[in-house]
PDB file of C-alpha atoms in Angstrom:
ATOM      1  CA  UNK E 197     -46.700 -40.288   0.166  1.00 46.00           C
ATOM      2  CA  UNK E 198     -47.000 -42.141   3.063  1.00 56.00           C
ATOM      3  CA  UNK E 199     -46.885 -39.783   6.079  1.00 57.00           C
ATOM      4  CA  UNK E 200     -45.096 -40.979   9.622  1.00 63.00           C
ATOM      5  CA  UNK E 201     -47.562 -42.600  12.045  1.00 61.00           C
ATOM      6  CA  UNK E 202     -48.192 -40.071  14.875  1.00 69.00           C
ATOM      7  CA  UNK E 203     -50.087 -40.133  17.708  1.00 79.00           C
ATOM      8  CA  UNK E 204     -49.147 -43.966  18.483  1.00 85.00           C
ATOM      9  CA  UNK E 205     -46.214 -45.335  20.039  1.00 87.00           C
ATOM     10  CA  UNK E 206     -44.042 -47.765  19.153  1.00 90.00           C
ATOM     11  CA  UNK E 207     -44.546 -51.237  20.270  1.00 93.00           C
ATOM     12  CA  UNK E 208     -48.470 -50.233  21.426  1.00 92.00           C
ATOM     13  CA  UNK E 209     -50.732 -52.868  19.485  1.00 96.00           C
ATOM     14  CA  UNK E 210     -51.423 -56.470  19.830  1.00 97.00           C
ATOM     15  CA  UNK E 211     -52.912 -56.801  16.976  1.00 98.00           C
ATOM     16  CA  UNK E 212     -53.166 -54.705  13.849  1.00 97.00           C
ATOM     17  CA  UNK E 213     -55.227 -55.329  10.525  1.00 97.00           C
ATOM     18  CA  UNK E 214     -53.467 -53.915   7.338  1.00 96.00           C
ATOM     19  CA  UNK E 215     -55.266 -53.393   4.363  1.00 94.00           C
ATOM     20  CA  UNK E 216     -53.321 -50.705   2.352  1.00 93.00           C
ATOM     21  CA  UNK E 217     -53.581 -49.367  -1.436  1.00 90.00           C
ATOM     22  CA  UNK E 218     -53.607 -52.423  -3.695  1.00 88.00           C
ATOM     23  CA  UNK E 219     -53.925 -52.561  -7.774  1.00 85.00           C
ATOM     24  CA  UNK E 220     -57.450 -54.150  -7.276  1.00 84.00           C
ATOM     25  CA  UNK E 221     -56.783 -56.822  -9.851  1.00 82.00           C
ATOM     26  CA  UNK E 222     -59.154 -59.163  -7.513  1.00 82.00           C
ATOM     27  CA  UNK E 223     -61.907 -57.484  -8.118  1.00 80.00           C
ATOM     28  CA  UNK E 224     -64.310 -58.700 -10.585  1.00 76.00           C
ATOM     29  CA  UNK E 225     -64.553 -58.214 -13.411  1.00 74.00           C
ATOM     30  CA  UNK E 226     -61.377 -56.413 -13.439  1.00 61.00           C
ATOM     31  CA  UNK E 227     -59.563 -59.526 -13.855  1.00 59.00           C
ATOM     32  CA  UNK E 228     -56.391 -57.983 -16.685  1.00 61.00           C
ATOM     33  CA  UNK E 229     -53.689 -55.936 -16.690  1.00 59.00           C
ATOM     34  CA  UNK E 230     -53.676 -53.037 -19.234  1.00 62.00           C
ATOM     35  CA  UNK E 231     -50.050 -52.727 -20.785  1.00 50.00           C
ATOM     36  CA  UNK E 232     -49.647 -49.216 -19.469  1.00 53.00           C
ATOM     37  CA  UNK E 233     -50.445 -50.315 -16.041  1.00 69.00           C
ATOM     38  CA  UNK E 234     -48.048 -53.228 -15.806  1.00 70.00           C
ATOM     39  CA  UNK E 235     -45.171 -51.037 -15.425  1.00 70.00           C
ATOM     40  CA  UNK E 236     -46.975 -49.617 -12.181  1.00 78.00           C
ATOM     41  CA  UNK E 237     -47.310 -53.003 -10.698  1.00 82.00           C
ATOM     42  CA  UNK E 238     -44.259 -52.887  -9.245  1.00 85.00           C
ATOM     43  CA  UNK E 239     -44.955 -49.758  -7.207  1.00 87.00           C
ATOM     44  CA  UNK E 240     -48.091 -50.911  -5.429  1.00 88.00           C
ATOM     45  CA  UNK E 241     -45.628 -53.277  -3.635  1.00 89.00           C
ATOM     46  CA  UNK E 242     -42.814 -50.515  -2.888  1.00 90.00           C
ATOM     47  CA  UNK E 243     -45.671 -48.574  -1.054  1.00 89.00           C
ATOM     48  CA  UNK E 244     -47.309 -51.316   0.243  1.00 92.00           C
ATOM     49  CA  UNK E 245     -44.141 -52.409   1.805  1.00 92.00           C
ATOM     50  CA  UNK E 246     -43.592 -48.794   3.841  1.00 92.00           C
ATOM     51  CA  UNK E 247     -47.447 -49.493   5.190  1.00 93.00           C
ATOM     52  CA  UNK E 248     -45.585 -52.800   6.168  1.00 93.00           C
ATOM     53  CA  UNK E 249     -42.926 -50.971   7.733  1.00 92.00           C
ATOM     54  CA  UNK E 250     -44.872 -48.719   9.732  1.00 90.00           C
ATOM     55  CA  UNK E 251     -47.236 -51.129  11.314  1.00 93.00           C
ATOM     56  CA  UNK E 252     -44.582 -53.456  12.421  1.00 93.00           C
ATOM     57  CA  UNK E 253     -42.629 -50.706  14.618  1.00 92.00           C
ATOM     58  CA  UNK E 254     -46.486 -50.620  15.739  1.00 92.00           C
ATOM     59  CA  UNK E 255     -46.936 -54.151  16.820  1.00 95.00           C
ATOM     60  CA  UNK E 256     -46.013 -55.305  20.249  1.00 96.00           C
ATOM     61  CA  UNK E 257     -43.004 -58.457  20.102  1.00 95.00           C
ATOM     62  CA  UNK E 258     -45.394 -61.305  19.448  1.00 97.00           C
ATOM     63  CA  UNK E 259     -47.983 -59.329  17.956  1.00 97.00           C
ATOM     64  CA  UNK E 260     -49.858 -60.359  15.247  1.00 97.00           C
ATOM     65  CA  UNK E 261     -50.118 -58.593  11.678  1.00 96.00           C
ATOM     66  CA  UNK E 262     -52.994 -59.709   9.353  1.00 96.00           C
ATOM     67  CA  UNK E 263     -52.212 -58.104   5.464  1.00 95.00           C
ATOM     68  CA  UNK E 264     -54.887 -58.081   3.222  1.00 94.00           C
ATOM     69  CA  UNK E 265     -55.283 -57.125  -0.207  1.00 92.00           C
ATOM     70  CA  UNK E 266     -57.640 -57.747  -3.127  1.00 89.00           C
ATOM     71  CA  UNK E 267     -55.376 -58.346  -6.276  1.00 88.00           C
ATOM     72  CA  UNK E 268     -53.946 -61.330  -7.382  1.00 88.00           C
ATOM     73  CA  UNK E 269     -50.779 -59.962  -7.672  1.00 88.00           C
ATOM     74  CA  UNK E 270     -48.195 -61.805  -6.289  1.00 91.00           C
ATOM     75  CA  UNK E 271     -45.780 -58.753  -5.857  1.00 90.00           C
ATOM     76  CA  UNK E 272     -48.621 -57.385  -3.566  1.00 91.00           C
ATOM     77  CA  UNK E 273     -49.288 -60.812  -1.461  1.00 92.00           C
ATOM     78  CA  UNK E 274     -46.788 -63.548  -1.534  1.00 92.00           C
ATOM     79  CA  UNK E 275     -43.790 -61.578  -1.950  1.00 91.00           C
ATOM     80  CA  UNK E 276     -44.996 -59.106   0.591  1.00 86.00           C
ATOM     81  CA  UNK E 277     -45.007 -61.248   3.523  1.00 80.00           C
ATOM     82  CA  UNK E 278     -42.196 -63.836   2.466  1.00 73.00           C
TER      83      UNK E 278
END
């Protein structure tokens, strides 16, 4: 799992450039889901989401927080930063 950030403080980054675990469903030509792997889909964005959490308590107020990912996946983009 996700381990606690140490060795940073909170509040201690202007900027910070996330690009955690994704499904990959962006890459080429990986561009389908296999049935056994849709039920997974979900869970990419539960982690992805404590990455989220951890950089945040990272970022100074008025920071900025880029999140990248390569899958199309909407649970791992859109969703994410709605």
């Amino acid at each position: 799992g996700l381990l606690d950030v140490k060795g940073f403080h909170v509040d201690s980054f202007d900027r910070i450039l996330l690009d955690p675990p994704c499904s990959a469903l962006g890459l080429r030509p990986k561009l389908y889901v296999e049935a056994r792997s849709a039920r997974h889909l979900k869970k990419y964005a539960e982690y992805q989401k404590r990455f989220v959490e951890a950089a945040v308590k990272l970022l100074k107020r008025g920071g900025t927080l880029v999140y990248s990912t390569c899958t199309i996946n909407a649970d791992e983009n859109e969703d994410m930063v709605s």
